[in-house]
Coordinates of C-alpha atoms in Angstrom, one line a residue:
Chain A
X1 CA 20.4 10.9 -18.5
X2 CA 21.1 13.5 -15.3
X3 CA 18.3 15.3 -14.0
X4 CA 19.9 18.4 -15.4
X5 CA 20.0 16.8 -18.8
X6 CA 16.3 15.8 -18.5
X7 CA 15.4 19.4 -17.8
X8 CA 17.4 20.6 -20.7
X9 CA 15.8 17.9 -22.8
X10 CA 12.4 19.5 -22.2
X11 CA 13.6 22.9 -23.4
X12 CA 15.0 21.5 -26.5
X13 CA 12.0 19.3 -27.3
X14 CA 9.5 21.8 -26.3
X15 CA 7.1 18.9 -26.6
X16 CA 4.9 18.2 -23.6
X17 CA 3.5 14.9 -23.2
X18 CA 0.1 14.3 -21.4
X19 CA 0.2 15.4 -17.7
X20 CA 0.6 12.7 -15.1
X21 CA -2.7 11.4 -14.8
X22 CA -4.2 10.5 -11.4
X23 CA -4.5 6.6 -12.5
X24 CA -1.4 4.6 -11.6
X25 CA -0.1 1.1 -12.2
X26 CA 0.1 -2.1 -9.9
X27 CA 3.6 -1.9 -8.9
X28 CA 5.1 0.8 -6.8
X29 CA 8.9 1.4 -6.6
X30 CA 11.3 2.4 -4.1
X31 CA 14.4 4.5 -4.0
X32 CA 16.4 5.3 -0.9
X33 CA 19.5 7.7 -1.4
X34 CA 21.6 9.1 1.5
X35 CA 24.5 11.4 2.0
X36 CA 26.7 12.5 4.9
X37 CA 27.2 16.1 5.4
X38 CA 30.0 17.8 7.6
X39 CA 27.5 20.0 9.5
X40 CA 25.3 19.5 12.4
X41 CA 21.9 18.3 12.0
X42 CA 20.2 21.4 13.0
X43 CA 22.1 23.5 10.3
X44 CA 21.1 20.9 7.8
X45 CA 17.5 20.9 8.8
X46 CA 17.3 24.5 8.6
X47 CA 17.7 24.2 4.7
X48 CA 15.8 20.9 4.2
X49 CA 13.1 21.8 6.6
X50 CA 12.3 25.2 4.7
X51 CA 9.4 23.5 2.5
X52 CA 9.1 27.1 0.8
X53 CA 12.5 27.2 -0.8
X54 CA 14.1 24.2 -2.6
X55 CA 16.7 26.2 -4.1
X56 CA 19.3 23.6 -3.0
X57 CA 18.0 21.3 -5.7
X58 CA 20.3 21.9 -8.8
X59 CA 18.2 22.8 -11.8
X60 CA 15.5 24.9 -9.5
X61 CA 15.6 28.4 -10.3
X62 CA 12.5 29.5 -8.1
X63 CA 10.1 28.3 -5.6
X64 CA 6.8 29.7 -5.0
X65 CA 4.3 28.6 -2.3
X66 CA 2.0 28.9 0.4
X67 CA 1.1 27.5 3.8
X68 CA 4.5 27.5 5.3
X69 CA 5.2 24.1 6.8
X70 CA 1.6 23.1 7.6
X71 CA 1.0 19.6 6.5
X72 CA -1.9 19.3 4.0
X73 CA -1.9 23.0 3.6
X74 CA 1.5 23.9 2.6
X75 CA 2.0 23.7 -1.1
X76 CA 4.9 24.8 -3.4
X77 CA 5.6 25.2 -7.3
X78 CA 9.4 24.4 -8.3
X79 CA 10.5 26.3 -11.5
X80 CA 12.9 24.6 -13.5
X81 CA 15.4 26.1 -15.8
X82 CA 13.6 26.0 -19.1
X83 CA 10.3 26.8 -17.8
X84 CA 8.6 23.5 -16.7
X85 CA 7.2 23.3 -13.1
X86 CA 6.6 20.6 -10.6
X87 CA 3.7 21.2 -7.9
X88 CA 4.3 19.6 -4.6
X89 CA 2.2 19.4 -1.4
X90 CA 3.5 18.8 2.1
X91 CA 1.8 15.9 3.8
X92 CA 3.9 15.5 7.0
X93 CA 6.2 17.8 8.7
X94 CA 7.9 16.8 12.2
X95 CA 10.4 19.2 13.4
X96 CA 11.7 17.5 16.2
X97 CA 12.4 14.3 14.2
X98 CA 13.8 16.7 11.5
X99 CA 11.6 14.7 8.8
X100 CA 9.1 15.8 6.2
X101 CA 7.1 14.1 3.5
X102 CA 5.7 15.7 0.3
X103 CA 4.0 14.4 -2.7
X104 CA 4.0 15.5 -6.2
X105 CA 0.7 16.7 -7.4
X106 CA 1.5 17.5 -10.8
X107 CA 4.6 16.8 -13.1
X108 CA 5.2 16.3 -16.8
X109 CA 6.4 12.9 -17.7
X110 CA 9.1 14.6 -19.8
X111 CA 10.5 16.1 -16.7
X112 CA 10.1 13.2 -14.4
X113 CA 8.4 10.1 -15.8
X114 CA 6.7 8.9 -12.6
X115 CA 3.2 8.8 -11.2
X116 CA 1.9 9.3 -7.5
X117 CA 5.4 9.9 -6.1
X118 CA 5.6 10.6 -2.3
X119 CA 9.1 11.1 -0.8
X120 CA 10.5 11.7 2.8
X121 CA 13.4 13.8 3.6
X122 CA 15.1 12.9 7.2
X123 CA 18.1 14.5 8.8
X124 CA 19.9 12.3 11.5
X125 CA 22.9 12.8 13.4
X126 CA 26.0 10.8 11.7
X127 CA 28.4 8.9 14.0
X128 CA 31.1 11.0 12.6
X129 CA 29.6 14.1 14.4
X130 CA 28.1 15.5 11.3
X131 CA 24.7 14.5 9.4
X132 CA 23.2 12.0 7.6
X133 CA 20.3 12.9 5.0
X134 CA 18.1 10.3 3.8
X135 CA 15.7 10.9 0.9
X136 CA 13.6 8.1 0.1
X137 CA 10.3 7.7 -2.2
X138 CA 7.5 5.5 -3.4
X139 CA 6.2 5.9 -6.9
X140 CA 5.0 4.4 -9.9
X141 CA 6.2 4.2 -13.4
X142 CA 4.5 6.9 -15.8
X143 CA 2.6 4.3 -17.9
X144 CA 0.1 2.7 -15.7
X145 CA -0.9 -0.4 -17.9
X146 CA 1.1 -3.5 -18.6
X147 CA 4.0 -3.8 -21.2
X148 CA 4.9 0.0 -21.1
X149 CA 6.7 1.9 -23.9
X150 CA 10.5 2.1 -23.3
X151 CA 10.5 5.6 -22.1
X152 CA 8.0 4.8 -19.3
X153 CA 9.2 1.4 -17.8
X154 CA 9.9 0.8 -14.0
X155 CA 13.6 1.1 -14.8
X156 CA 13.4 4.4 -16.4
X157 CA 11.5 5.7 -13.5
X158 CA 13.7 4.4 -10.9
X159 CA 16.9 5.7 -12.6
X160 CA 15.2 9.2 -13.0
X161 CA 14.3 9.4 -9.3
X162 CA 17.7 8.0 -8.2
X163 CA 19.4 10.5 -10.2
X164 CA 17.3 13.3 -9.1
X165 CA 17.8 12.6 -5.5
X166 CA 21.6 12.0 -5.8
X167 CA 22.1 15.2 -7.8
X168 CA 19.8 17.0 -5.0
X169 CA 21.8 15.6 -2.1
X170 CA 25.0 16.4 -3.7
X171 CA 23.8 20.0 -4.2
X172 CA 22.4 19.9 -0.4
X173 CA 25.9 18.9 0.8
X174 CA 27.6 21.5 -1.2
X175 CA 25.4 24.4 -0.1
X176 CA 25.6 23.6 3.5
X177 CA 29.2 22.7 3.8
X178 CA 30.0 26.1 1.8
X179 CA 27.9 28.2 4.3
Chain B
X1 CA 2.1 -20.0 52.8
X2 CA -0.4 -22.9 51.6
X3 CA -0.1 -24.5 48.4
X4 CA -3.2 -22.8 47.4
X5 CA -1.9 -19.5 48.1
X6 CA 1.3 -20.3 46.2
X7 CA -0.7 -21.3 43.2
X8 CA -2.5 -18.0 43.3
X9 CA 0.7 -16.2 43.5
X10 CA 1.9 -18.0 40.5
X11 CA -1.1 -17.5 38.4
X12 CA -0.8 -13.8 39.2
X13 CA 2.8 -13.6 38.4
X14 CA 2.9 -15.8 35.1
X15 CA 2.6 -13.7 32.0
X16 CA -0.7 -13.9 30.1
X17 CA -0.2 -17.1 28.0
X18 CA -1.6 -16.5 24.3
X19 CA -3.3 -19.3 22.8
X20 CA -1.0 -21.0 20.4
X21 CA -1.8 -19.6 16.8
X22 CA -2.0 -22.2 14.2
X23 CA -2.5 -19.1 11.7
X24 CA -0.1 -18.4 8.9
X25 CA 0.3 -15.4 6.7
X26 CA 1.0 -15.7 3.2
X27 CA 2.7 -12.4 2.0
X28 CA 3.5 -11.8 -1.7
X29 CA 6.5 -9.5 -2.0
X30 CA 6.1 -7.3 -5.1
X31 CA 9.7 -6.1 -5.4
X32 CA 11.4 -9.2 -4.6
X33 CA 8.9 -11.3 -6.7
X34 CA 8.2 -14.1 -4.1
X35 CA 6.0 -15.0 -1.1
X36 CA 6.8 -15.2 2.5
X37 CA 5.0 -17.6 4.7
X38 CA 5.0 -16.3 8.2
X39 CA 4.2 -18.4 11.3
X40 CA 1.9 -15.9 13.0
X41 CA 2.2 -17.8 16.4
X42 CA 5.9 -17.3 16.5
X43 CA 5.8 -14.2 14.3
X44 CA 8.9 -15.7 12.3
X45 CA 9.1 -16.0 8.6
X46 CA 9.5 -19.5 7.3
X47 CA 9.5 -20.7 3.6
X48 CA 10.1 -18.3 0.7
X49 CA 8.4 -19.4 -2.5
X50 CA 9.7 -17.8 -5.8
X51 CA 6.6 -16.4 -7.7
X52 CA 7.8 -13.9 -10.5
X53 CA 5.7 -11.2 -12.4
X54 CA 5.6 -8.9 -9.4
X55 CA 3.1 -10.6 -7.2
X56 CA 0.7 -8.5 -5.3
X57 CA -2.8 -10.1 -4.7
X58 CA -3.4 -13.1 -2.2
X59 CA -6.4 -15.2 -1.5
X60 CA -6.5 -18.5 0.5
X61 CA -9.1 -21.0 0.6
X62 CA -11.1 -21.4 3.9
X63 CA -9.8 -25.0 4.4
X64 CA -6.2 -23.7 3.9
X65 CA -5.4 -26.0 1.2
X66 CA -4.8 -23.7 -1.7
X67 CA -3.4 -20.1 -2.0
X68 CA -3.7 -17.8 -5.1
X69 CA -1.4 -15.1 -6.0
X70 CA -1.8 -12.5 -8.8
X71 CA 1.2 -11.2 -10.8
X72 CA 0.1 -8.1 -12.5
X73 CA 3.3 -7.5 -14.4
X74 CA 3.6 -11.3 -15.4
X75 CA -0.2 -11.5 -16.2
X76 CA -0.7 -14.7 -14.4
X77 CA -2.4 -16.2 -11.3
X78 CA -0.2 -18.8 -9.2
X79 CA -1.9 -21.9 -7.7
X80 CA -0.1 -22.7 -4.7
X81 CA -0.3 -26.0 -2.8
X82 CA -0.3 -24.4 0.7
X83 CA 0.4 -27.4 2.6
X84 CA 3.2 -28.8 0.2
X85 CA 4.5 -25.3 -0.1
X86 CA 4.8 -25.3 -3.9
X87 CA 3.5 -23.7 -7.0
X88 CA 1.4 -26.1 -8.7
X89 CA 0.9 -24.0 -11.8
X90 CA 0.5 -20.4 -13.3
X91 CA -2.7 -19.6 -15.0
X92 CA -2.1 -17.0 -17.8
X93 CA -4.9 -14.4 -17.7
X94 CA -3.6 -11.7 -19.7
X95 CA -4.1 -8.0 -18.4
X96 CA -3.0 -7.0 -14.9
X97 CA -4.4 -9.5 -12.5
X98 CA -4.7 -7.7 -9.0
X99 CA -7.3 -8.1 -6.4
X100 CA -8.3 -11.8 -5.9
X101 CA -10.7 -13.6 -3.8
X102 CA -11.8 -17.1 -3.7
X103 CA -15.3 -18.8 -3.3
X104 CA -16.1 -20.4 0.2
X105 CA -15.9 -23.9 -1.5
X106 CA -12.7 -23.0 -3.2
X107 CA -13.9 -23.8 -6.7
X108 CA -14.0 -20.2 -8.1
X109 CA -11.3 -17.6 -8.2
X110 CA -12.4 -13.9 -8.7
X111 CA -9.6 -11.9 -10.2
X112 CA -9.8 -8.1 -10.8
X113 CA -7.9 -7.1 -14.2
X114 CA -6.6 -3.6 -12.8
X115 CA -5.9 -2.3 -16.6
X116 CA -8.7 -4.1 -18.2
X117 CA -11.9 -2.8 -16.6
X118 CA -13.1 -6.5 -15.8
X119 CA -13.6 -9.0 -13.1
X120 CA -12.6 -12.7 -14.3
X121 CA -14.2 -15.8 -12.6
X122 CA -11.7 -18.7 -13.1
X123 CA -12.0 -22.3 -12.2
X124 CA -8.5 -23.1 -10.8
X125 CA -9.1 -26.7 -11.9
X126 CA -10.2 -26.4 -15.6
X127 CA -9.1 -22.6 -16.1
X128 CA -12.6 -22.0 -17.6
X129 CA -13.1 -18.3 -17.3
X130 CA -15.9 -16.0 -17.4
X131 CA -15.9 -12.1 -17.4
X132 CA -18.0 -9.1 -16.3
X133 CA -17.3 -5.5 -16.8
X134 CA -16.6 -3.6 -13.6
X135 CA -15.4 -0.1 -14.6
X136 CA -12.1 1.8 -14.3
X137 CA -9.3 0.2 -12.3
X138 CA -10.7 -2.8 -10.8
X139 CA -8.8 -3.3 -7.3
X140 CA -10.0 -5.1 -4.4
X141 CA -12.4 -8.0 -4.4
X142 CA -14.3 -10.0 -1.7
X143 CA -17.0 -12.7 -1.6
X144 CA -19.7 -13.2 0.8
X145 CA -19.6 -16.0 3.4
X146 CA -22.3 -17.8 1.6
X147 CA -20.5 -17.2 -1.7
X148 CA -23.6 -15.8 -3.5
X149 CA -22.3 -12.3 -3.9
X150 CA -18.9 -10.8 -4.9
X151 CA -18.0 -7.2 -4.3
X152 CA -15.2 -5.5 -6.5
X153 CA -14.0 -1.9 -6.1
X154 CA -13.8 0.1 -9.5
X155 CA -11.2 2.5 -8.0
X156 CA -11.1 5.3 -10.5
X157 CA -15.0 5.1 -10.7
X158 CA -15.3 5.7 -6.9
X159 CA -17.7 2.8 -6.8
X160 CA -18.3 -0.8 -5.5
X161 CA -19.9 -3.1 -8.1
X162 CA -21.9 -6.2 -6.8
X163 CA -21.8 -9.2 -8.8
X164 CA -24.3 -12.2 -8.5
X165 CA -21.8 -15.2 -8.3
X166 CA -24.2 -17.8 -10.0
X167 CA -25.0 -15.7 -13.1
X168 CA -21.8 -13.7 -12.8
X169 CA -23.8 -10.5 -13.8
X170 CA -23.7 -7.1 -12.1
X171 CA -26.5 -6.4 -10.0
X172 CA -25.8 -3.1 -8.4
X173 CA -23.1 -0.3 -8.5
X174 CA -22.7 1.8 -5.4
X175 CA -21.1 5.2 -5.2
X176 CA -18.5 5.4 -2.4
X177 CA -15.7 7.6 -1.4
X178 CA -12.8 8.6 -3.7
X179 CA -10.7 5.7 -4.9
X180 CA -11.9 2.6 -3.2
X181 CA -9.1 0.0 -2.9
X182 CA -9.4 -2.9 -0.4
X183 CA -12.8 -4.4 0.3
X184 CA -13.7 -6.5 3.4
X185 CA -17.0 -8.2 4.2
X186 CA -18.1 -9.1 7.8
X187 CA -18.3 -12.6 9.0
X188 CA -22.1 -12.3 8.9
X189 CA -22.1 -11.1 5.3
X190 CA -24.2 -8.1 6.0
X191 CA -21.9 -5.1 5.4
X192 CA -19.0 -4.6 3.1
X193 CA -16.1 -2.1 4.0
X194 CA -14.1 -0.2 1.6
X195 CA -11.0 2.0 2.2
X196 CA -11.1 5.1 0.0
X197 CA -7.3 6.2 -0.8
X198 CA -8.1 9.6 -1.9
X199 CA -10.9 10.7 0.5
X200 CA -9.2 9.3 3.5
X201 CA -12.3 7.4 4.8
X202 CA -14.1 4.0 4.9
X203 CA -17.4 3.4 3.0
X204 CA -19.7 0.9 4.8
X205 CA -22.3 -0.7 2.4
X206 CA -25.4 -2.6 3.6
X207 CA -25.4 -5.7 1.2
X208 CA -29.0 -6.6 1.7
X209 CA -30.3 -3.0 1.0
X210 CA -27.5 -2.5 -1.6
X211 CA -26.6 0.9 -0.4
X212 CA -24.2 3.1 1.4
X213 CA -25.2 3.3 5.1
X214 CA -22.3 5.1 6.6
X215 CA -18.7 6.8 6.1
X216 CA -16.1 6.8 8.7
X217 CA -13.1 9.2 8.6
X218 CA -9.7 7.5 9.0
X219 CA -5.9 8.6 8.3
X220 CA -4.3 9.6 5.1
X221 CA -4.4 7.2 2.4
X222 CA -6.2 4.2 3.9
X223 CA -5.5 1.0 1.8
X224 CA -7.1 -2.1 3.7
X225 CA -9.6 -2.9 6.4
X226 CA -9.8 -5.7 8.9
X227 CA -12.8 -6.5 11.1
X228 CA -12.4 -7.9 14.8
X229 CA -14.4 -7.8 17.8
X230 CA -16.8 -5.0 16.5
X231 CA -14.1 -2.9 15.6
X232 CA -12.6 -1.8 12.1
X233 CA -8.7 -1.7 11.8
X234 CA -7.6 0.4 8.7
X235 CA -4.0 0.7 7.4
X236 CA -3.3 4.3 6.3
X237 CA -0.4 4.4 4.1
X238 CA 0.7 8.0 4.3
X239 CA -0.1 8.6 7.9
X240 CA 1.8 5.3 8.7
X241 CA -0.9 4.3 11.4
X242 CA -3.9 1.9 11.9
X243 CA -7.1 3.6 12.7
X244 CA -9.5 1.7 14.8
X245 CA -13.3 2.7 14.9
X246 CA -16.3 0.9 16.5
X247 CA -18.2 -0.6 13.6
X248 CA -21.6 0.0 15.3
X249 CA -21.3 3.6 16.5
X250 CA -18.3 4.6 14.1
X251 CA -16.7 6.1 17.2
X252 CA -12.8 6.4 16.8
X253 CA -11.1 4.3 19.3
X254 CA -7.5 4.4 18.4
X255 CA -4.7 5.5 16.2
X256 CA -1.6 3.0 16.3
X257 CA 1.6 4.0 14.9
X258 CA 3.0 1.2 12.7
X259 CA 6.1 0.9 10.0
X260 CA 6.5 2.6 6.9
X261 CA 3.9 2.6 4.2
X262 CA 1.4 0.3 5.8
X263 CA -0.8 -1.4 3.1
X264 CA -2.7 -4.6 3.9
X265 CA -4.3 -5.4 7.2
X266 CA -5.5 -9.0 8.4
X267 CA -6.9 -10.6 11.5
X268 CA -6.3 -14.0 13.3
X269 CA -9.2 -16.5 13.3
X270 CA -9.9 -15.8 17.0
X271 CA -10.1 -12.1 16.3
X272 CA -7.4 -11.3 19.2
X273 CA -4.6 -10.3 16.7
X274 CA -4.2 -7.8 14.0
X275 CA -1.6 -8.2 11.2
X276 CA -0.2 -5.1 9.0
X277 CA 2.2 -5.3 6.2
X278 CA 4.6 -2.4 6.0
X279 CA 5.5 -2.1 2.4
X280 CA 8.5 0.2 2.7
X281 CA 10.2 -1.5 5.8
X282 CA 9.5 -5.0 4.6
X283 CA 7.8 -6.2 7.9
X284 CA 4.7 -7.8 9.1
X285 CA 3.6 -6.5 12.4
X286 CA 1.2 -8.0 14.9
X287 CA -1.0 -5.9 17.0
X288 CA -3.2 -6.9 20.0
X289 CA -6.9 -6.2 19.1
X290 CA -7.7 -5.3 22.6
X291 CA -4.8 -3.3 23.9
X292 CA -3.5 -2.0 20.5
X293 CA -0.2 -2.9 21.6
X294 CA 2.6 -4.0 19.0
X295 CA 3.2 -7.7 19.7
X296 CA 5.6 -8.8 17.2
X297 CA 7.5 -8.1 13.9
X298 CA 8.5 -10.5 11.3
X299 CA 10.8 -9.8 8.2
X300 CA 9.3 -10.3 4.8
X301 CA 10.7 -9.9 1.2
X302 CA 11.1 -6.7 -0.3
X303 CA 7.9 -4.8 -0.9
X304 CA 5.4 -6.9 1.0
X305 CA 1.8 -6.2 -0.7
X306 CA -0.4 -9.1 0.3
X307 CA -3.4 -7.4 -1.2
X308 CA -6.3 -9.4 0.1
X309 CA -7.2 -11.9 2.8
X310 CA -3.8 -13.3 3.6
X311 CA -4.4 -15.3 6.8
X312 CA -4.2 -19.0 6.4
X313 CA -5.6 -21.6 8.8
X314 CA -2.7 -24.1 9.2
X315 CA -4.7 -26.7 11.0

C-alpha cells in the first residue's frame, strides 16, 4: 500500500488503534532511500532544512510547530489529509553539513506501523553537479513482542517506511526542480 | 654519533608499539543474523558464524572457552565453542531472550526475557532453568566478579533489580533514571553502572549499600557503559558520541565523535583500548582510552548489536 493509500485507509476505516506505546521490541530496522535532484545542494537544503514546513511530503496538508530549528526544542505536528497527525521533534541540526535528525514522538499505527522512529535527512553534492538527498531511519515494528500479528511485522514496518521515504523524496524532487 | 646516541634517536623515532592484543570481539549482527569475530589486535574481521533468530545479546566465559548469544526473534540461546568457532547447540528458551551474562565459573547463564518480565538462570550443560520476576522489559544483565549477585535492568520500570545468585531470589529493587538499558559492574564488584536511554544519564549504584549514589549526565540516548582506568565510556546512540567521565569525581573528560548509532561499548583486558559498535554503519571502532583517538575500524555484518560484554580473551 502506498503512503497515500495508507493515509486514505485511515479516513475510510476511521478506527484508531492504540497509540504507539513507549515500549519497543528487540529488533531495530534500517531503511535508507536516496534520490538525485537537478538543483544545487543549497537550494534543496532550503526546503529540506525548514523543519517547520514539511509540505513537500505528499499527503501532508499542514505543518504546525515551534522552536524553529533548535535541536531538542523544535517540534512540529504534521496534519495528514483525512485528519490524522504525526508529532515530531528535531534532535540534531547541522546547517553546514546540510543534515538534520528528527524523531517521531507520536503516530497512530494505522498511519505508520512503527515504534521509536528516528530519521536523518542529508543533502550532499552529486557528481553530476546537482544534489543527492539521503533519508535514512532506525525504527521498530509496531508490535513489541515476539510473533507479531501480520499487520505489525518487521516486513510491514519496513515497507511502510520505505514507501513513505520514496514518496517523500519524489515529492521533494518534483517541487525543487519545478521552482 | 655513538651507538648509544643512535639507539636513543631510534627509540625516539620509532612509533609507539602497542602490546600485541590477544583479545577478540564476538559481535552478533542482528540484521544479517550472524556473528563476526574481530581480531582486536589487528582490528580485522575474521570468521563469520551463522546464528539466526536476529541475534543481539552476547556473553563470553572468563576463560574464553564459550560464548553465548541470544536470539530474541528465534527464542533461543546459542552455545558457541569459541575456540573451535562453531555453534555447539541452540537452547530453546521461549519469549524474547535479550540481555545475557555468564557466571564467573561459566556454569550458569543469566538471560533477560525482554517481553516476559523474567530473568532466566540456565545451565548450559543440563539446560535446567530457574526463573525470577524482574518487571517490565528486562534488558541488560551483569554479574559481580565473585558471582554472588546478578543485576538486571527492568527498562520500562526505570529500575535495577538485584538478585542473589545462590537462591536466585530478588534482594533489592533500585530506582534509577528513565529506561536503564546496558549494565556494567566494575572489576572490584563495588559499583554497577547503567545507561538510561530516555533521561540521557548514567546511574551509579553502590552494590554493598544497595542504593543509588550518583547520576552522571551523558549524551542523547546512551546505550552501553565500559569502565577503564577510572573512567566510564558511554555510547550515546542519537548523539553518535562516546562520553567519557571520571568515575570518582563524575567530571566530564571528553566527548568522542564515533560512527552511526553507536550502541555497545567494551574494553580490552589491559584497559588501554575501548571498542564501540556502530549499529547503522556496520563497524566496530577502537578508541585509545588515554588519548581518545580513533585507532581502527573493522567491518561487521549488518546491524551489529553486541549487547553485553563482547570482548573475549583469546590466549
